[in-house]
Coordinates of C-alpha atoms (C1' of nucleotides) in Angstrom, one line a residue:
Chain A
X1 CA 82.0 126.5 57.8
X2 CA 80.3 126.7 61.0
X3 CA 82.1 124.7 63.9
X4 CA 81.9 123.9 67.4
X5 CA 84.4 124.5 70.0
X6 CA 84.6 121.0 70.5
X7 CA 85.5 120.0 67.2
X8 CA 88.2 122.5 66.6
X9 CA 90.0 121.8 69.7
X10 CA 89.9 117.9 68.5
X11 CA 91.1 119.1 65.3
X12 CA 92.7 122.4 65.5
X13 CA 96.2 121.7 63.4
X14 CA 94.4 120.5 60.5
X15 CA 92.1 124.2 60.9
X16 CA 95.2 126.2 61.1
X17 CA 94.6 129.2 58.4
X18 CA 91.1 127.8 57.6
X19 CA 88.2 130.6 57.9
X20 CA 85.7 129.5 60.5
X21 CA 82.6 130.4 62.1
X22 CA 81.6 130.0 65.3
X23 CA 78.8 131.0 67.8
X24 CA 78.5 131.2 71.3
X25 CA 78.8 133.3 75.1
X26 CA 81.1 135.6 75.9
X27 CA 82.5 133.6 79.0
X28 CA 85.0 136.7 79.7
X29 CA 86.6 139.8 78.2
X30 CA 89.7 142.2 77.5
X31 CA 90.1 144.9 76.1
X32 CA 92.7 147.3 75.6
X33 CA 92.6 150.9 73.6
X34 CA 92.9 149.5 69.6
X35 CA 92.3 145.4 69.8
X36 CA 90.8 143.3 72.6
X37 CA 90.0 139.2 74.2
X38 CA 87.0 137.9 74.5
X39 CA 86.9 134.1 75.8
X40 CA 84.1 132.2 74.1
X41 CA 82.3 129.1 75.2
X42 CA 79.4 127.4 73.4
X43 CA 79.0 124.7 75.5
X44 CA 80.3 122.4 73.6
X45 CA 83.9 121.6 75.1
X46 CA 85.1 122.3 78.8
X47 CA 87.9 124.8 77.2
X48 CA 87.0 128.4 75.7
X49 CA 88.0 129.8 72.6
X50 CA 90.2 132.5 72.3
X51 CA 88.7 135.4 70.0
X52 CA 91.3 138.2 69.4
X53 CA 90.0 141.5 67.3
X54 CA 91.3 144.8 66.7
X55 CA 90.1 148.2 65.5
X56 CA 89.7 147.1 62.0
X57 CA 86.1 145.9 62.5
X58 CA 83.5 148.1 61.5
X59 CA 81.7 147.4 65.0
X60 CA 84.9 147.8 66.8
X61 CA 83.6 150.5 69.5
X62 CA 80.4 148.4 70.0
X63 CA 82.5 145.0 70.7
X64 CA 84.4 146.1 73.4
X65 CA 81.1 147.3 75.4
X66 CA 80.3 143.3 75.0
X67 CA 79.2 142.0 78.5
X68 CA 80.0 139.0 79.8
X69 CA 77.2 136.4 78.9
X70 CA 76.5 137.7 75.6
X71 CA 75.5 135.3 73.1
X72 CA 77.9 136.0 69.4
X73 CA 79.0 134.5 66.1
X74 CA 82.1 135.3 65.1
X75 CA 83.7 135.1 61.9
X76 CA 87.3 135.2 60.7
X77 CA 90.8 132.5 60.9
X78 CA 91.9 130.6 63.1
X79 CA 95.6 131.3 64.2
X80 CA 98.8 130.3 66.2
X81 CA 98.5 131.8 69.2
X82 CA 101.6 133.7 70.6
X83 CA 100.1 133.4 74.1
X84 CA 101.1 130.3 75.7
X85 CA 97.7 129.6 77.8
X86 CA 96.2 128.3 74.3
X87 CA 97.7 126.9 71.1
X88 CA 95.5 128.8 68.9
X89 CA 92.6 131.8 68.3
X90 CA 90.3 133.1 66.4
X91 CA 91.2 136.1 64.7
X92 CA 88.5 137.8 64.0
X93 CA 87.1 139.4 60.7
X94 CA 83.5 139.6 62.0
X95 CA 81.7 139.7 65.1
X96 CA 78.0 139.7 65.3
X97 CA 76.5 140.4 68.5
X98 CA 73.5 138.5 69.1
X99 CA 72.2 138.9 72.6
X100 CA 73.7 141.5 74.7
X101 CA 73.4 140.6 78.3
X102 CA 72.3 143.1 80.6
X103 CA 75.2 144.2 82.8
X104 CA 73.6 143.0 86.0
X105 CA 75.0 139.4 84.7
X106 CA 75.8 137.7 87.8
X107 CA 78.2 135.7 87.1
X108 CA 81.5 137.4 87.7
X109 CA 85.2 136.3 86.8
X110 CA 85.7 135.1 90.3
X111 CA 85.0 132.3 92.3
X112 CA 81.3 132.1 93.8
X113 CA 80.4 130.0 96.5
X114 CA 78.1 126.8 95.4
X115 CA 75.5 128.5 98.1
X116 CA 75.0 131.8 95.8
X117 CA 75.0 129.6 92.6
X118 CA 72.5 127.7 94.3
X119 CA 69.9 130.2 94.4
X120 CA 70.7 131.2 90.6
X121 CA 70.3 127.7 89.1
X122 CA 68.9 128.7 85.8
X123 CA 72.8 130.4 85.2
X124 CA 74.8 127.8 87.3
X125 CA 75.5 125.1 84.1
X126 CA 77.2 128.3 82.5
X127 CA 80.5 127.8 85.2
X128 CA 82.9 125.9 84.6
X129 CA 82.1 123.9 87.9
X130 CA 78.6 123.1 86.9
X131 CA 79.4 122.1 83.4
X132 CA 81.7 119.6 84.3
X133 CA 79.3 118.3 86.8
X134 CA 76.8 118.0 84.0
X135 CA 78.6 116.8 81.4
X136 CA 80.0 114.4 83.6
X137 CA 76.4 113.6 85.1
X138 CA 75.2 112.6 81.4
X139 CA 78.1 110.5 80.6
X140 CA 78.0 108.4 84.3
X141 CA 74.1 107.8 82.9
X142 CA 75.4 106.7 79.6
X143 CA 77.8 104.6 81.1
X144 CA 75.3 102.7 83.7
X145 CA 73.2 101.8 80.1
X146 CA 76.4 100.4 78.6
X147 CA 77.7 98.6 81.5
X148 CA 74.1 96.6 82.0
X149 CA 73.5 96.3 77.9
X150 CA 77.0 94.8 77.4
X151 CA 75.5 92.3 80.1
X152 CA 72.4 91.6 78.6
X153 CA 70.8 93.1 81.3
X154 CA 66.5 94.2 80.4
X155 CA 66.4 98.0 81.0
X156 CA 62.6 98.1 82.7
X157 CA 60.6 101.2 83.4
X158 CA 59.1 100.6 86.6
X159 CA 56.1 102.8 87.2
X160 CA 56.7 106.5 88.8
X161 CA 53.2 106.9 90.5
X162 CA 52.4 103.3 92.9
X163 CA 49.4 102.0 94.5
X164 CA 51.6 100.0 97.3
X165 CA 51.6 102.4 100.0
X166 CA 54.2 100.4 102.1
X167 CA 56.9 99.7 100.4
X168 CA 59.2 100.3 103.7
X169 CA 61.6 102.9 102.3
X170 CA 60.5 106.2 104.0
X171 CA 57.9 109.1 103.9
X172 CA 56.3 109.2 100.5
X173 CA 55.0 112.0 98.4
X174 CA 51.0 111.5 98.0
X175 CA 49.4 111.7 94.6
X176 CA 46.0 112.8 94.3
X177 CA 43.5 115.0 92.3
X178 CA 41.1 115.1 95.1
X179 CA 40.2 118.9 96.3
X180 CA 42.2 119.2 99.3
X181 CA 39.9 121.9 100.9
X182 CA 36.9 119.7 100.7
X183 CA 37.9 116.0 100.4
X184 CA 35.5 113.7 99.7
X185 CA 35.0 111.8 103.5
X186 CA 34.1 108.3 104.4
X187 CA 31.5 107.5 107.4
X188 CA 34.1 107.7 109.5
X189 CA 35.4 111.0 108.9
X190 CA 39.1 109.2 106.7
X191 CA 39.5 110.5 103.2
X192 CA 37.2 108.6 100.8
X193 CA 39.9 107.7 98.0
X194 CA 37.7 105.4 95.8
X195 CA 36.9 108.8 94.6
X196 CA 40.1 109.7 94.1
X197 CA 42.2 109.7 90.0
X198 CA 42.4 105.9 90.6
X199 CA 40.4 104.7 92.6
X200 CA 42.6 104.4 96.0
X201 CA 45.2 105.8 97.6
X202 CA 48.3 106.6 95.4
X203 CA 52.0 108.2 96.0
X204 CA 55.1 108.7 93.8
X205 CA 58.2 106.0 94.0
X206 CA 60.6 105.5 96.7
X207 CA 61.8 102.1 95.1
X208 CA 61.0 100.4 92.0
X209 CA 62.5 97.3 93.3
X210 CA 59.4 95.3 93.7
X211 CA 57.9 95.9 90.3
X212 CA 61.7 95.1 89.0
X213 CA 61.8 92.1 90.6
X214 CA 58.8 90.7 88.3
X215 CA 61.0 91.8 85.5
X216 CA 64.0 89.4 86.6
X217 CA 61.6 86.4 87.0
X218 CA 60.9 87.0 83.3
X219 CA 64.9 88.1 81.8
X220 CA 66.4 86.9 84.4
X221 CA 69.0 90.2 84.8
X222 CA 67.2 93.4 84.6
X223 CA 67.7 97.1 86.5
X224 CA 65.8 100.2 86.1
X225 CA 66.9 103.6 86.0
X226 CA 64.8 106.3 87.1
X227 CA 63.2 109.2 89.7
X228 CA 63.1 108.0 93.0
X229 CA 60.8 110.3 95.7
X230 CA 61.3 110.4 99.2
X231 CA 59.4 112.8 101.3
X232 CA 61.8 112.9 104.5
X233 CA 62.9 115.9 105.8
X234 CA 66.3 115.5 105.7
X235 CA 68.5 118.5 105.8
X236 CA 71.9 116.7 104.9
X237 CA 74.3 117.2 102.0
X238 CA 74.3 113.9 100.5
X239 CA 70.1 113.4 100.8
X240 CA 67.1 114.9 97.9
X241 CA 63.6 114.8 97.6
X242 CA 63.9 113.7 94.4
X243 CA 66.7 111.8 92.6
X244 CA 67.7 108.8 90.3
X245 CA 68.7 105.2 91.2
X246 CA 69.6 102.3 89.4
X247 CA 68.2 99.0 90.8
X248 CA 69.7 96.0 89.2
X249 CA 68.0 92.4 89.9
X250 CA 69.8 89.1 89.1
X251 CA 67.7 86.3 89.3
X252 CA 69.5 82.8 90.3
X253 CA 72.3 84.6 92.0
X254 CA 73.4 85.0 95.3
X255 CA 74.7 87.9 97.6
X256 CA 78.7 87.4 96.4
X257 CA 77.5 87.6 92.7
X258 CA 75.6 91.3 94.3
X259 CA 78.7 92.2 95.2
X260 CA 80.9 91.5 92.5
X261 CA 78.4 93.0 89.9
X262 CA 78.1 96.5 92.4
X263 CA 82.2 96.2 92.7
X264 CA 82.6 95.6 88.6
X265 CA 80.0 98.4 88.1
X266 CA 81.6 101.1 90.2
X267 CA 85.1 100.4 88.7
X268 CA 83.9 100.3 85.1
X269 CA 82.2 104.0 85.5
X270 CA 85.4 105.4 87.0
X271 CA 87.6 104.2 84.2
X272 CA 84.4 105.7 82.0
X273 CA 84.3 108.8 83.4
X274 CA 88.6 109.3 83.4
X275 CA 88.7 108.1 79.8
X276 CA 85.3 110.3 78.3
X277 CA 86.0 113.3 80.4
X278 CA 89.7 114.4 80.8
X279 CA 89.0 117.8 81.3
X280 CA 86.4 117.8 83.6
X281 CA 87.9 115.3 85.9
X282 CA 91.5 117.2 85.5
X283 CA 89.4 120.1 86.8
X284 CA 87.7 118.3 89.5
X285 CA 91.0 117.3 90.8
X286 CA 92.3 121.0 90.4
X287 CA 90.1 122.6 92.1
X288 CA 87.5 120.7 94.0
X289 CA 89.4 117.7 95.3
X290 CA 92.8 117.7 95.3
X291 CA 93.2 113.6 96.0
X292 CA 90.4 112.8 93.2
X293 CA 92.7 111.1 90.1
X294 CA 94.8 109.7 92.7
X295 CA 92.1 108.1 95.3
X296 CA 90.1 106.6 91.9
X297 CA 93.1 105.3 90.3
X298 CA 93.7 103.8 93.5
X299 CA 90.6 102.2 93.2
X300 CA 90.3 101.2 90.0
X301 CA 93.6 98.9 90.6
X302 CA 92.3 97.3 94.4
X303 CA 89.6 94.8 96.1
X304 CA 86.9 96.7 97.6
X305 CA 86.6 95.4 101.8
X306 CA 84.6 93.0 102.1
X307 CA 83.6 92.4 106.0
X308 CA 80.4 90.9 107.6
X309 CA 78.5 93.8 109.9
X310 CA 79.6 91.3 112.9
X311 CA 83.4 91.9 112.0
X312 CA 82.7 95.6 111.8
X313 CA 81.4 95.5 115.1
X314 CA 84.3 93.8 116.5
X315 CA 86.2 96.1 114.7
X316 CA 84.9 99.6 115.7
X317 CA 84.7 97.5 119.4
X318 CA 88.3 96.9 119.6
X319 CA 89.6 100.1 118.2
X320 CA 89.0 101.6 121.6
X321 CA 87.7 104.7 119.7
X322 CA 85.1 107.0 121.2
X323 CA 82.0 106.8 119.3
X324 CA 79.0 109.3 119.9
X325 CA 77.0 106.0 119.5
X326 CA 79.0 103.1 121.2
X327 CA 79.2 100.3 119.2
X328 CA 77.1 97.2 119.7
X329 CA 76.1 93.8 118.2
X330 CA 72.0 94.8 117.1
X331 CA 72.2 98.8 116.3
X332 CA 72.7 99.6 112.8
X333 CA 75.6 101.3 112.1
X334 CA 75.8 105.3 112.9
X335 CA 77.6 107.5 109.8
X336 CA 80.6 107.8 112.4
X337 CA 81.0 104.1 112.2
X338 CA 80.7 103.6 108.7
X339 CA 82.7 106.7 108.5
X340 CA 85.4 105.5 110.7
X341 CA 85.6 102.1 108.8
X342 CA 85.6 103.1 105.1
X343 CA 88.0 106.2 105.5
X344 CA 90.2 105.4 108.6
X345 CA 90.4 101.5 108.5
X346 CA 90.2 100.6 105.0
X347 CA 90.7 103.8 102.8
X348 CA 88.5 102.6 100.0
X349 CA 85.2 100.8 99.3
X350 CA 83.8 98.7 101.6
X351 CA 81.1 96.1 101.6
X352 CA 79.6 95.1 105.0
X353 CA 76.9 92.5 104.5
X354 CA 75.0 90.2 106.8
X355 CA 73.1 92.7 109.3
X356 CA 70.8 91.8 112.2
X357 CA 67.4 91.1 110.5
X358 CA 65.7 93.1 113.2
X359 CA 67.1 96.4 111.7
X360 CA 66.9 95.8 107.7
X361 CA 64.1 95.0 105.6
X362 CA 61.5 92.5 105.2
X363 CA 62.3 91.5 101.6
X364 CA 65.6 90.9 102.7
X365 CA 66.7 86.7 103.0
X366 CA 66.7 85.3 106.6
X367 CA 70.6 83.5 107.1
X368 CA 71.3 80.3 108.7
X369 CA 71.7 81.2 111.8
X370 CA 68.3 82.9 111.8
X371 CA 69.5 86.1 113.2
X372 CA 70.6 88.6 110.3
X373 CA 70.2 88.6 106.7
X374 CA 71.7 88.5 103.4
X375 CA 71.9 92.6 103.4
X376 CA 75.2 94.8 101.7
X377 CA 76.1 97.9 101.9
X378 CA 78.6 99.5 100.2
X379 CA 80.6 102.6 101.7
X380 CA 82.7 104.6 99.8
X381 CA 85.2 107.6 101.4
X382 CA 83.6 110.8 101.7
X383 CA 80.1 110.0 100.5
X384 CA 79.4 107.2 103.1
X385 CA 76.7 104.5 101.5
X386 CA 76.5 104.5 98.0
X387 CA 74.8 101.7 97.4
X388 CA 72.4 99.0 99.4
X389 CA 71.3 95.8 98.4
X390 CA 70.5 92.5 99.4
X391 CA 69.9 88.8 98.6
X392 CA 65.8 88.9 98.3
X393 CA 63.6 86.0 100.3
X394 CA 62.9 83.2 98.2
X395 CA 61.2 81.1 100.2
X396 CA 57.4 81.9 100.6
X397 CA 56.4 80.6 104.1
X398 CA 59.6 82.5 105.5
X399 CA 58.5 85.8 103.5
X400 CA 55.2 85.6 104.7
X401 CA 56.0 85.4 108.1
X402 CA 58.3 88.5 107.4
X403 CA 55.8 90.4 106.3
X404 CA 53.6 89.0 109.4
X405 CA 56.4 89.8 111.7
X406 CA 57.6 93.7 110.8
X407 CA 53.5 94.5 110.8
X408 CA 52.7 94.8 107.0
X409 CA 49.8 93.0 105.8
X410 CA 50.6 90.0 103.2
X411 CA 47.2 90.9 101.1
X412 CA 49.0 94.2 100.0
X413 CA 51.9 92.0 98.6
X414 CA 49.9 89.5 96.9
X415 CA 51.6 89.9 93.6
X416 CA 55.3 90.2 95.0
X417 CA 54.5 86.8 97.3
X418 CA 53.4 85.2 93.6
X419 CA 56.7 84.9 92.2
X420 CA 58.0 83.2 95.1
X421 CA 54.6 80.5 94.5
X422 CA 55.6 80.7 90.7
X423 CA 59.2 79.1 89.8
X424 CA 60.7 80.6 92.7
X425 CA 64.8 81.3 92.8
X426 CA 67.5 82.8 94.8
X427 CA 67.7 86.4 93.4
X428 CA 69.4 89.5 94.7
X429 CA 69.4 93.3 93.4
X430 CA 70.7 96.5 95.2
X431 CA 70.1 100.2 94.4
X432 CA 73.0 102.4 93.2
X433 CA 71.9 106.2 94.3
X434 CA 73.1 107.9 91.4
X435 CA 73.6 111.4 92.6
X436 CA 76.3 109.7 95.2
X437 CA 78.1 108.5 92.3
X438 CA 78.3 111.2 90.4
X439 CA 79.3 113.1 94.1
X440 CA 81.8 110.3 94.4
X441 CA 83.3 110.6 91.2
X442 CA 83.4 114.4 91.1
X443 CA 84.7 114.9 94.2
X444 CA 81.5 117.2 94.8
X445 CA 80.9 117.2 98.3
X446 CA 76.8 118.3 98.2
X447 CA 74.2 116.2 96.7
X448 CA 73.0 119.7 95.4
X449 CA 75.4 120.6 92.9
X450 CA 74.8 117.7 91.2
X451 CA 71.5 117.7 90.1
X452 CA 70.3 119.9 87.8
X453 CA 67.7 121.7 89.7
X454 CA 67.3 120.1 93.3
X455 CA 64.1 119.7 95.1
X456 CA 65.0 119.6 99.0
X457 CA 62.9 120.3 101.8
X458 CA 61.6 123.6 101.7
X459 CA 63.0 124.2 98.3
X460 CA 61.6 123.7 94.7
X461 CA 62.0 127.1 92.6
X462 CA 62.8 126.2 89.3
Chain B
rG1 C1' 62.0 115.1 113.3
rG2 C1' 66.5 116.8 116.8
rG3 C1' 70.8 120.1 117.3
rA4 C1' 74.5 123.9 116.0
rG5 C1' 76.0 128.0 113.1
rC6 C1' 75.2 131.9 109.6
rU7 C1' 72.6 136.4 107.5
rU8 C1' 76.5 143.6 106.6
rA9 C1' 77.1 147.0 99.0
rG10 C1' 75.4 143.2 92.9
rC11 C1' 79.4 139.1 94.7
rU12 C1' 83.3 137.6 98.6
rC13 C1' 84.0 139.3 103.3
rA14 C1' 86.0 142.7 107.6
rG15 C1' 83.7 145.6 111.4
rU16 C1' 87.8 145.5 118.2
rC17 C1' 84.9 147.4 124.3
rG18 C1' 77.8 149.3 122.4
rG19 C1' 79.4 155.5 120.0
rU20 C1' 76.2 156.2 114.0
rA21 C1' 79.4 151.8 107.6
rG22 C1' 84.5 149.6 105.4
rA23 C1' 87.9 146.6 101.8
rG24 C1' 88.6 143.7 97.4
rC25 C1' 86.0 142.4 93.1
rA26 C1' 81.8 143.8 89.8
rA27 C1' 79.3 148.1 87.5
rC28 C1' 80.3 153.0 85.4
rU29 C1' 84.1 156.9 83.3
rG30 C1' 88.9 157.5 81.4
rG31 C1' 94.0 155.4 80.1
rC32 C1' 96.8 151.4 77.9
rU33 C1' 99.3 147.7 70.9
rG34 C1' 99.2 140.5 73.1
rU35 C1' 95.8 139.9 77.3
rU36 C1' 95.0 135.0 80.4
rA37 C1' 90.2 136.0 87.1
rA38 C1' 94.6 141.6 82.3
rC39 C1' 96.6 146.2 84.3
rC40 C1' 96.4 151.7 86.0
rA41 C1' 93.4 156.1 87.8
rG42 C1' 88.7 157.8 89.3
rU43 C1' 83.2 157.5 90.4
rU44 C1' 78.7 155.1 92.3
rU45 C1' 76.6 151.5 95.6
rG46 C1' 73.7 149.9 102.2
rU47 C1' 66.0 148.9 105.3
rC48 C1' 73.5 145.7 108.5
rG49 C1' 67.5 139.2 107.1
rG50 C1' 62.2 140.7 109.4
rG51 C1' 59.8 142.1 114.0
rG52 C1' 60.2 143.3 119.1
rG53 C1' 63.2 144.6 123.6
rU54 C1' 67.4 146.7 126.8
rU55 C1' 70.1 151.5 126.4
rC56 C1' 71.3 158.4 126.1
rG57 C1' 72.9 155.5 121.8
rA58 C1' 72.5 148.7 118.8
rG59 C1' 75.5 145.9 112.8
rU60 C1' 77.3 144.7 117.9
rC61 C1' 73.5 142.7 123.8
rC62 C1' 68.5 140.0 124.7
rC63 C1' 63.8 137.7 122.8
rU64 C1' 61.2 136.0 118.5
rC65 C1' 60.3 134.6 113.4
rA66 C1' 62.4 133.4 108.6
rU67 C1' 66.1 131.9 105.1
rC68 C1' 70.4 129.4 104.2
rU69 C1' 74.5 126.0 105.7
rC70 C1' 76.3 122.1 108.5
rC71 C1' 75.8 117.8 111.9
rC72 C1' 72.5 113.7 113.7
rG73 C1' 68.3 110.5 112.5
rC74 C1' 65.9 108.3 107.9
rC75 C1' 68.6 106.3 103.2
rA76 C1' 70.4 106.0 98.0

RNA sequence: GGGAGCUUAGCUCAGUCGGUAGAGCAACUGGCUGUUAACCAGUUUGUCGGGGGUUCGAGUCCCUCAUCUCCCGCCA
């Protein structure tokens, strides 16, 4: 009966005595003159099996050579275990070594530092950091589908490669098939791109916001869920070149309904995560973040903050502090503020909504008092902002003038200004970046080490 | 894009005042009848990130380039 490690340690008492076989790497190894350990892992479960053999196995002198990485199946019963680090092993009647790893394996039984596992990503999801991480990372993605499914939400997939080359989120990656030694030129000497694979001027995705938002006017609660491209150069733990972000839409729904569905959303993958992955988080807690279970209980059971950005002002104002930026009604808030606020002040999630218009974007709807908009952001301890939304512009003579007003051209958003000429509606969305959750929820402090093979400035090997 | 720091053995690091290279782990060899990052003994391991300069002499001081890390900006 071949088995995975997962299934005998959700089963083992009813396997007691039974003969198994499993397969799998060696994860480590002891061994002493007539009988040795070997720890086995196939990837299945957090925890390790326990393989015990002695001398009676006709490969016995080979076995204990066995490297650590080696890939084996393993035959024999499973046992008590006398040792009190496990309730059971494998005693061993047969052990078939499959793939001997080179001894220049470099993953050692001792703690590396994330940098080095960085630079040997193709054997980083074999520790037991990056597994959890991973595991947990699949399960956070599952989690995002189920919470938005069990509210009808429309899962779209908005389109990777755009045509709008201003969609007012950052430096974007260009996509072209043109020969970059010898572009084709206009008259004027500027790149001819009717030539180019469509026809005009292309890049990948910073946002699939717009596109979603033709979506919602159709199923009224939609999100997408997918690779998001910026082309900054930002050297910062908590920023990538390439990652994923959820974008929910809610049509006839206002900023408060943003908030509670980002606040209901966040809570509902924390209890996912604690409830699917015990051991992972119980190792998170062990032995990246010592505060994790405690700091996410905590804020599974409280209110996030709620506070306009002109209360947050006052705030950071009053508390005398000294800020490398001072604080002041019209600049956006620095990281030290919204650090300052979410960690010292409030000590769990916080929502600050209602910026200066000036400083946010032009999608974004123009309040009452004509001088910020309907923006959120939430910040969350230790990661900073999380996730940013905002109450979109419904009415089309305001939007237009937007659009006039920040410098974009309105012929470029022809198809986005339709829906507000077509059964227009107050509608709101925000975008979750889901590498910060999964940092958030893992304790993880680098954006990094939680993505499978990260593409950073400078860096895309892999 | 701006700033700071780092780079010494396969890994993690020490290296004092400028005087010619160290430890632990790994690997390798041997020992050990219940280990838990096993233990004990022994052996091997270096373009001190690259280039240039100062000096009788540079891992150490200076210049320069690069990588990586962190902070700021951008933002999710």
């Amino acid at each position: 009966m071949a088995l995975t490690v997962y299934e005998i340690w959700k089963s083992y008492p009813e396997k007691l005595g039974k003969e198994i076989d499993i397969s799998g790497w060696v994860r480590t190894e002891r061994t002493s003159k007539n009988f040795g350990f070997i720890e086995l892992n196939d990837g299945t479960f957090f925890k390790n099996i326990q393989v015990v053999y002695d001398d009676t196995l006709p490969n016995f002198a080979e076995v204990t050579k066995i490297t650590t990485g080696s890939s084996l199946t393993v035959k024999g019963k499973l046992i008590e275990s006398p040792g009190d680090k496990q309730p059971f092993e494998l005693k061993a009647e047969n052990i078939e070594i499959i793939g001997l790893a080179d001894p220049e394996f470099p993953l050692q039984k001792k703690r590396h530092t994330t940098e080095y596992l960085r630079t040997i990503a193709h054997l980083r999801p074999r520790t037991n950091l990056y597994r959890a991480v991973f595991k947990v990372r699949s399960l956070v993605a599952f989690a995002i589908h189920k919470f938005f499914t069990e509210r009808n939400f429309v899962y779209v997939h908005t389109p990777i490669i755009t045509g709008s080359d201003c969609e007012g989120a950052g430096e974007m990656f260009q996509v072209s098939t043109l020969d970059m030694k010898k572009p084709p030129l206009n008259e004027d000497g500027s790149i001819d791109y009717s030539k180019d694979f469509f026809g005009k001027q292309t890049n990948l995705t910073v946002s699939g916001q717009l596109n979603v938002e033709n979506f919602c006017m159709a199923f009224r609660n939609v999100y997408t869920f997918g690779p998001t491209f910026r082309a900054e150069r930002s050297n910062t733990q908590r920023h990538a070149s390439e990652f994923w972000m959820i974008e929910p839409e809610m049509a006839f729904a206002e900023l408060k309904d943003n908030m509670d569905v980002s606040e209901e959303m966040v809570k509902y993958l924390i209890s996912y995560v604690l409830e699917n992955a015990p051991e992972e988080m119980e190792f998170f807690n062990q032995w990246v973040d010592k505060g994790l279970l405690e700091r996410l209980n905590f804020v599974l059971n409280s209110d996030f903050g709620r506070v306009t950005y002109t209360e947050a002002m006052e705030e950071l104002i009053k508390s005398g502090k000294q800020f490398d930026y001072k604080p002041e009604w019209g600049i956006d808030l620095q990281t030290e503020h919204e650090r300052y606020l979410t960690e010292t002040v409030y000590k769990r999630p916080l929502f600050v909504t209602d910026y200066p218009k000036g400083i946010k974007a032009f999608y974004m709807r123009v309040n009452e008092d004509n001088k910020t908009v309907a923006a959120m952001d939430l910040l969350v301890p230790g990661v900073g902002e999380i996730i940013g939304g905002s109450q979109r512009e419904e009415r089309y003579d305001v939007l237009v003038k937007r659009i006039e007003e920040m410098g974009l051209s309105k012929e470029d958003y022809w198809w986005y200004l339709d829906l507000r000429r077509f059964g227009t509606n107050k509608h709101c969305g925000f975008g979750l970046g889901f590498e910060r959750m999964v940092m958030y929820l893992t304790g993880v402090e680098n954006i990094r080490d939680v993505i499978p093979f990260p593409r950073t400035p400078k860096n895309a090997e892999f």
